[in-house]
Coordinates of N, CA and C in Angstrom, one line a residue:
X1 N 41.1 -2.5 -21.3 CA 40.2 -2.9 -20.1 C 40.4 -4.4 -19.9
X2 N 40.5 -4.7 -18.6 CA 40.6 -6.2 -18.3 C 39.5 -6.4 -17.3
X3 N 39.2 -7.7 -17.1 CA 38.1 -8.1 -16.3 C 38.6 -9.1 -15.2
X4 N 38.0 -9.1 -14.0 CA 38.5 -9.9 -12.9 C 37.4 -10.4 -12.1
X5 N 37.7 -11.3 -11.2 CA 36.7 -11.9 -10.3 C 37.4 -11.9 -8.9
X6 N 36.7 -11.3 -7.9 CA 37.2 -11.2 -6.5 C 36.3 -12.1 -5.7
X7 N 36.9 -13.0 -4.9 CA 36.2 -14.0 -4.1 C 36.3 -13.5 -2.6
X8 N 35.1 -13.6 -1.9 CA 35.1 -13.2 -0.5 C 34.1 -14.0 0.2
X9 N 34.4 -14.5 1.4 CA 33.5 -15.1 2.2 C 32.6 -14.1 2.8
X10 N 31.3 -14.2 2.6 CA 30.4 -13.1 3.0 C 30.4 -12.8 4.5
X11 N 30.7 -13.8 5.4 CA 30.8 -13.5 6.8 C 32.0 -12.6 7.2
X12 N 33.0 -12.6 6.3 CA 34.2 -11.8 6.5 C 34.1 -10.4 5.8
X13 N 33.7 -10.4 4.5 CA 33.5 -9.2 3.7 C 32.4 -9.5 2.7
X14 N 31.3 -9.0 2.9 CA 30.1 -9.2 2.0 C 30.0 -8.2 0.9
X15 N 29.2 -8.5 -0.1 CA 28.8 -7.5 -1.1 C 28.2 -6.3 -0.5
X16 N 27.4 -6.4 0.5 CA 26.8 -5.3 1.2 C 27.8 -4.4 1.8
X17 N 28.8 -5.0 2.5 CA 29.9 -4.3 3.1 C 30.7 -3.5 2.0
X18 N 30.9 -4.2 0.8 CA 31.6 -3.5 -0.3 C 30.8 -2.3 -0.7
X19 N 29.5 -2.4 -0.9 CA 28.7 -1.3 -1.3 C 28.7 -0.2 -0.2
X20 N 28.7 -0.6 1.0 CA 28.7 0.4 2.1 C 30.0 1.2 2.2
X21 N 31.1 0.7 1.6 CA 32.4 1.4 1.5 C 32.3 2.6 0.6
X22 N 31.2 2.7 -0.2 CA 31.0 3.9 -1.0 C 31.9 4.1 -2.2
X23 N 31.8 5.3 -2.7 CA 32.5 5.7 -3.9 C 34.1 5.5 -3.8
X24 N 34.6 5.8 -2.6 CA 36.0 5.7 -2.3 C 36.5 4.2 -2.4
X25 N 35.6 3.3 -2.2 CA 36.0 1.9 -2.3 C 36.8 1.5 -1.1
X26 N 37.5 0.4 -1.2 CA 38.3 -0.2 -0.1 C 39.4 -1.1 -0.6
X27 N 40.4 -1.2 0.2 CA 41.5 -2.1 -0.2 C 41.0 -3.5 -0.2
X28 N 41.5 -4.3 -1.2 CA 41.2 -5.7 -1.3 C 42.4 -6.4 -0.7
X29 N 42.3 -6.5 0.7 CA 43.5 -6.9 1.5 C 43.5 -8.4 1.8
X30 N 44.6 -8.9 2.3 CA 44.7 -10.3 2.8 C 45.0 -11.3 1.8
X31 N 45.3 -11.0 0.6 CA 45.6 -12.0 -0.4 C 47.0 -12.4 -0.2
X32 N 47.2 -13.7 0.0 CA 48.6 -14.2 0.3 C 48.9 -15.4 -0.7
X33 N 48.6 -15.1 -2.0 CA 48.9 -16.0 -3.0 C 49.7 -15.2 -4.1
X34 N 50.8 -15.7 -4.6 CA 51.6 -14.9 -5.5 C 50.9 -14.7 -6.8
X35 N 50.2 -15.7 -7.3 CA 49.5 -15.5 -8.6 C 48.4 -14.4 -8.5
X36 N 47.6 -14.5 -7.4 CA 46.5 -13.5 -7.2 C 47.2 -12.1 -7.0
X37 N 48.3 -12.1 -6.3 CA 48.9 -10.8 -6.1 C 49.4 -10.2 -7.4
X38 N 50.0 -11.1 -8.3 CA 50.4 -10.6 -9.6 C 49.3 -10.1 -10.4
X39 N 48.1 -10.8 -10.3 CA 46.9 -10.3 -11.0 C 46.6 -8.9 -10.6
X40 N 46.7 -8.6 -9.3 CA 46.4 -7.3 -8.8 C 47.4 -6.3 -9.3
X41 N 48.7 -6.7 -9.4 CA 49.7 -5.8 -9.9 C 49.5 -5.4 -11.3
X42 N 48.8 -6.2 -12.1 CA 48.5 -6.0 -13.5 C 47.3 -5.1 -13.7
X43 N 46.5 -4.9 -12.7 CA 45.2 -4.2 -12.8 C 45.4 -2.7 -13.1
X44 N 44.5 -2.1 -13.8 CA 44.5 -0.7 -14.2 C 43.2 -0.1 -13.6
X45 N 43.3 1.2 -13.4 CA 42.1 2.0 -13.0 C 41.0 1.8 -14.0
X46 N 39.8 1.5 -13.5 CA 38.6 1.3 -14.3 C 38.4 -0.2 -14.7
X47 N 39.4 -1.1 -14.5 CA 39.1 -2.5 -14.8 C 37.9 -2.9 -14.0
X48 N 37.0 -3.7 -14.6 CA 35.8 -4.2 -14.0 C 36.0 -5.6 -13.4
X49 N 35.2 -5.9 -12.4 CA 35.3 -7.2 -11.8 C 34.0 -7.7 -11.3
X50 N 33.9 -9.0 -11.1 CA 32.7 -9.6 -10.5 C 33.1 -9.8 -9.0
X51 N 32.1 -9.6 -8.2 CA 32.2 -9.9 -6.7 C 31.5 -11.2 -6.5
X52 N 32.2 -12.2 -6.0 CA 31.8 -13.5 -5.8 C 31.7 -13.9 -4.3
X53 N 30.6 -14.4 -3.8 CA 30.5 -14.9 -2.5 C 30.9 -16.3 -2.4
X54 N 32.0 -16.6 -1.8 CA 32.5 -18.0 -1.7 C 32.0 -18.6 -0.4
X55 N 32.1 -19.9 -0.3 CA 31.7 -20.7 0.9 C 30.2 -20.6 1.2
X56 N 29.6 -19.4 1.3 CA 28.2 -19.2 1.5 C 27.6 -18.5 0.3
X57 N 26.7 -19.1 -0.3 CA 26.0 -18.5 -1.5 C 26.6 -19.1 -2.8
X58 N 27.9 -19.1 -2.9 CA 28.6 -19.6 -4.2 C 28.0 -18.9 -5.4
X59 N 28.0 -17.6 -5.4 CA 27.4 -16.9 -6.6 C 28.0 -15.5 -6.8
X60 N 28.0 -15.1 -8.0 CA 28.4 -13.7 -8.4 C 27.2 -12.8 -8.1
X61 N 27.5 -11.8 -7.2 CA 26.4 -10.9 -6.7 C 26.5 -9.5 -7.1
X62 N 27.7 -9.1 -7.7 CA 27.8 -7.7 -8.0 C 29.0 -7.4 -8.9
X63 N 29.1 -6.1 -9.3 CA 30.2 -5.6 -10.2 C 31.0 -4.6 -9.4
X64 N 32.3 -4.7 -9.6 CA 33.2 -3.8 -9.0 C 34.1 -3.1 -10.1
X65 N 34.8 -2.1 -9.6 CA 35.8 -1.3 -10.5 C 37.0 -1.0 -9.7
X66 N 38.2 -1.2 -10.3 CA 39.4 -0.8 -9.7 C 39.5 0.7 -9.6
X67 N 39.7 1.2 -8.3 CA 39.8 2.7 -8.1 C 41.1 3.1 -7.6
X68 N 42.0 2.2 -7.3 CA 43.4 2.6 -6.9 C 44.3 1.4 -7.3
X69 N 45.5 1.8 -7.9 CA 46.4 0.8 -8.4 C 47.1 0.0 -7.3
X70 N 47.8 -1.0 -7.7 CA 48.5 -1.9 -6.7 C 49.4 -1.1 -5.8
X71 N 49.3 -1.4 -4.5 CA 50.1 -0.7 -3.5 C 50.3 -1.7 -2.3
X72 N 51.2 -1.4 -1.4 CA 51.4 -2.3 -0.3 C 50.1 -2.6 0.5
X73 N 49.9 -3.9 0.8 CA 48.7 -4.3 1.6 C 48.9 -3.9 3.0
X74 N 47.9 -3.1 3.5 CA 48.0 -2.5 4.9 C 47.9 -3.6 5.9
X75 N 47.5 -4.8 5.6 CA 47.4 -5.9 6.6 C 48.6 -6.8 6.6
X76 N 49.6 -6.5 5.7 CA 50.8 -7.3 5.6 C 51.9 -6.9 6.6
X77 N 51.7 -5.9 7.4 CA 52.7 -5.5 8.3 C 54.0 -5.0 7.6
X78 N 55.1 -5.5 8.0 CA 56.4 -5.1 7.4 C 56.8 -6.0 6.2
X79 N 55.9 -7.0 5.8 CA 56.2 -7.9 4.7 C 56.0 -7.2 3.4
X80 N 57.0 -6.9 2.6 CA 56.8 -6.1 1.4 C 56.3 -7.0 0.2
X81 N 56.1 -8.2 0.4 CA 55.7 -9.1 -0.8 C 54.3 -8.9 -1.2
X82 N 53.4 -8.4 -0.3 CA 52.0 -8.4 -0.5 C 51.4 -7.1 -0.9
X83 N 50.8 -7.0 -2.0 CA 50.1 -5.8 -2.5 C 48.6 -6.0 -2.6
X84 N 47.9 -4.9 -2.8 CA 46.5 -5.0 -3.0 C 46.1 -3.8 -3.9
X85 N 44.9 -3.9 -4.4 CA 44.3 -2.8 -5.1 C 43.1 -2.3 -4.3
X86 N 42.6 -1.1 -4.7 CA 41.3 -0.7 -4.1 C 40.2 -0.9 -5.1
X87 N 39.1 -1.4 -4.7 CA 37.9 -1.6 -5.6 C 36.7 -0.9 -4.9
X88 N 35.8 -0.5 -5.8 CA 34.5 0.0 -5.3 C 33.4 -0.7 -6.0
X89 N 32.3 -0.8 -5.3 CA 31.1 -1.4 -5.9 C 30.5 -0.5 -7.0
X90 N 30.1 -1.2 -8.1 CA 29.5 -0.4 -9.2 C 27.9 -0.7 -9.2
X91 N 27.5 -1.9 -9.2 CA 26.1 -2.2 -9.2 C 25.9 -3.7 -8.8
X92 N 24.7 -4.0 -8.4 CA 24.3 -5.3 -8.1 C 24.1 -6.1 -9.4
X93 N 24.4 -7.4 -9.3 CA 24.0 -8.3 -10.4 C 22.5 -8.5 -10.3
X94 N 21.8 -8.1 -11.4 CA 20.3 -8.2 -11.3 C 19.8 -9.6 -10.8
X95 N 20.4 -10.6 -11.3 CA 20.1 -12.0 -10.9 C 21.4 -12.7 -10.5
X96 N 21.7 -13.0 -9.3 CA 23.0 -13.6 -8.9 C 23.2 -14.9 -9.8
X97 N 24.5 -15.0 -10.2 CA 24.9 -16.2 -11.1 C 25.6 -17.2 -10.2
X98 N 25.0 -18.4 -10.1 CA 25.6 -19.4 -9.2 C 26.7 -20.1 -9.8
X99 N 27.6 -20.7 -9.0 CA 28.7 -21.5 -9.4 C 28.1 -22.7 -10.2
X100 N 27.0 -23.3 -9.7 CA 26.4 -24.4 -10.4 C 26.0 -24.0 -11.8
X101 N 25.4 -22.9 -12.0 CA 25.0 -22.4 -13.3 C 26.2 -22.2 -14.2
X102 N 27.3 -21.6 -13.6 CA 28.5 -21.4 -14.4 C 29.1 -22.7 -14.8
X103 N 29.2 -23.7 -13.9 CA 29.7 -25.0 -14.3 C 28.9 -25.7 -15.3
X104 N 27.6 -25.4 -15.4 CA 26.7 -26.1 -16.3 C 26.8 -25.4 -17.7
X105 N 27.4 -24.3 -17.8 CA 27.4 -23.6 -19.1 C 28.7 -23.9 -19.9
X106 N 28.6 -24.6 -21.0 CA 29.8 -25.0 -21.8 C 30.7 -23.8 -22.2
X107 N 30.1 -22.7 -22.4 CA 30.8 -21.5 -22.8 C 31.8 -21.0 -21.7
X108 N 31.6 -21.5 -20.4 CA 32.4 -21.1 -19.3 C 33.2 -22.2 -18.7
X109 N 33.4 -23.3 -19.5 CA 34.2 -24.5 -19.0 C 35.6 -24.2 -18.7
X110 N 36.2 -23.1 -19.3 CA 37.6 -22.8 -19.1 C 37.7 -21.6 -18.2
X111 N 36.6 -21.1 -17.6 CA 36.7 -19.9 -16.7 C 37.5 -20.3 -15.5
X112 N 38.4 -19.4 -15.0 CA 39.2 -19.7 -13.8 C 38.4 -20.1 -12.6
X113 N 37.2 -19.6 -12.5 CA 36.3 -19.9 -11.4 C 36.0 -21.4 -11.4
X114 N 36.1 -22.0 -12.6 CA 35.8 -23.5 -12.7 C 37.1 -24.3 -12.6
X115 N 38.2 -23.7 -13.2 CA 39.5 -24.5 -13.3 C 40.4 -24.2 -12.1
X116 N 40.3 -23.0 -11.5 CA 41.2 -22.6 -10.4 C 40.4 -22.1 -9.3
X117 N 39.6 -22.9 -8.8 CA 38.5 -22.4 -7.8 C 39.1 -21.8 -6.5
X118 N 40.3 -22.2 -6.1 CA 40.8 -21.7 -4.8 C 41.4 -20.3 -5.0
X119 N 41.7 -19.8 -6.1 CA 42.4 -18.5 -6.4 C 41.4 -17.4 -6.0
X120 N 41.8 -16.5 -5.1 CA 40.9 -15.4 -4.6 C 40.8 -14.2 -5.6
X121 N 41.7 -14.0 -6.5 CA 41.6 -13.0 -7.5 C 42.0 -13.6 -8.8
X122 N 41.0 -13.6 -9.7 CA 41.1 -14.3 -11.0 C 40.8 -13.5 -12.2
X123 N 41.5 -13.8 -13.3 CA 41.2 -13.1 -14.5 C 39.9 -13.6 -15.1
X124 N 39.2 -12.8 -15.9 CA 38.0 -13.2 -16.6 C 38.1 -12.7 -18.0
X125 N 37.9 -13.6 -19.0 CA 38.0 -13.1 -20.4 C 36.8 -12.2 -20.7
X126 N 36.9 -11.5 -21.8 CA 35.8 -10.7 -22.2 C 34.6 -11.5 -22.6
X127 N 34.8 -12.6 -23.3 CA 33.7 -13.5 -23.6 C 33.0 -14.1 -22.4
X128 N 33.8 -14.5 -21.4 CA 33.3 -14.9 -20.1 C 32.5 -13.8 -19.4
X129 N 33.0 -12.6 -19.4 CA 32.4 -11.5 -18.8 C 31.0 -11.3 -19.4
X130 N 30.9 -11.3 -20.7 CA 29.7 -11.0 -21.4 C 28.7 -12.1 -21.2
X131 N 29.1 -13.4 -21.1 CA 28.3 -14.5 -20.9 C 27.7 -14.5 -19.5
X132 N 28.5 -14.3 -18.5 CA 28.1 -14.2 -17.1 C 27.1 -13.1 -16.9
X133 N 27.4 -11.9 -17.5 CA 26.4 -10.8 -17.5 C 25.1 -11.2 -18.1
X134 N 25.1 -11.9 -19.2 CA 23.9 -12.3 -19.8 C 23.1 -13.2 -18.9
X135 N 23.8 -14.1 -18.3 CA 23.2 -15.1 -17.3 C 22.6 -14.3 -16.1
X136 N 23.2 -13.2 -15.8 CA 22.7 -12.4 -14.6 C 21.7 -11.4 -15.0
X137 N 21.2 -11.4 -16.2 CA 20.1 -10.6 -16.6 C 20.5 -9.2 -17.2
X138 N 21.7 -9.1 -17.6 CA 22.2 -7.8 -18.2 C 22.4 -8.0 -19.7
X139 N 21.6 -7.3 -20.5 CA 21.8 -7.4 -22.0 C 22.9 -6.5 -22.4
X140 N 23.2 -5.4 -21.6 CA 24.3 -4.5 -21.9 C 25.2 -4.5 -20.7
X141 N 26.2 -5.4 -20.7 CA 27.1 -5.5 -19.5 C 28.0 -4.2 -19.4
X142 N 28.4 -3.9 -18.2 CA 29.3 -2.7 -18.0 C 30.7 -3.1 -18.6
X143 N 31.1 -2.4 -19.7 CA 32.3 -2.7 -20.4 C 33.3 -1.6 -20.1

């Protein structure tokens, strides 16, 4: 099992929109960064992720799960370089975890959200996953 973080501007694709996509989930499209694409190519069915509202809110608001492996991004047209995965909403974060709180936590100083802020799809270590879940009010994080 691996853990990830997906960043989205809520005015383009919000946590509510992700939840409204239902059990089938939706493609995580539009990623045009090779490292983020490679992260998606490494994902497995059932991998968990944080859903992060960027630009507005700046907070982790929910949990996702990979429900379809890497495949061609439907928004890339004929360009074969770009892939995506499908993710579905699992549950709300009981208490959203802000970027400010993450940056203030020494246990999260090496988290990609702090060190590689512009990357739209990021890996999360198991220790980071557990700590952010704790901060968000979950004593038993979805593992």
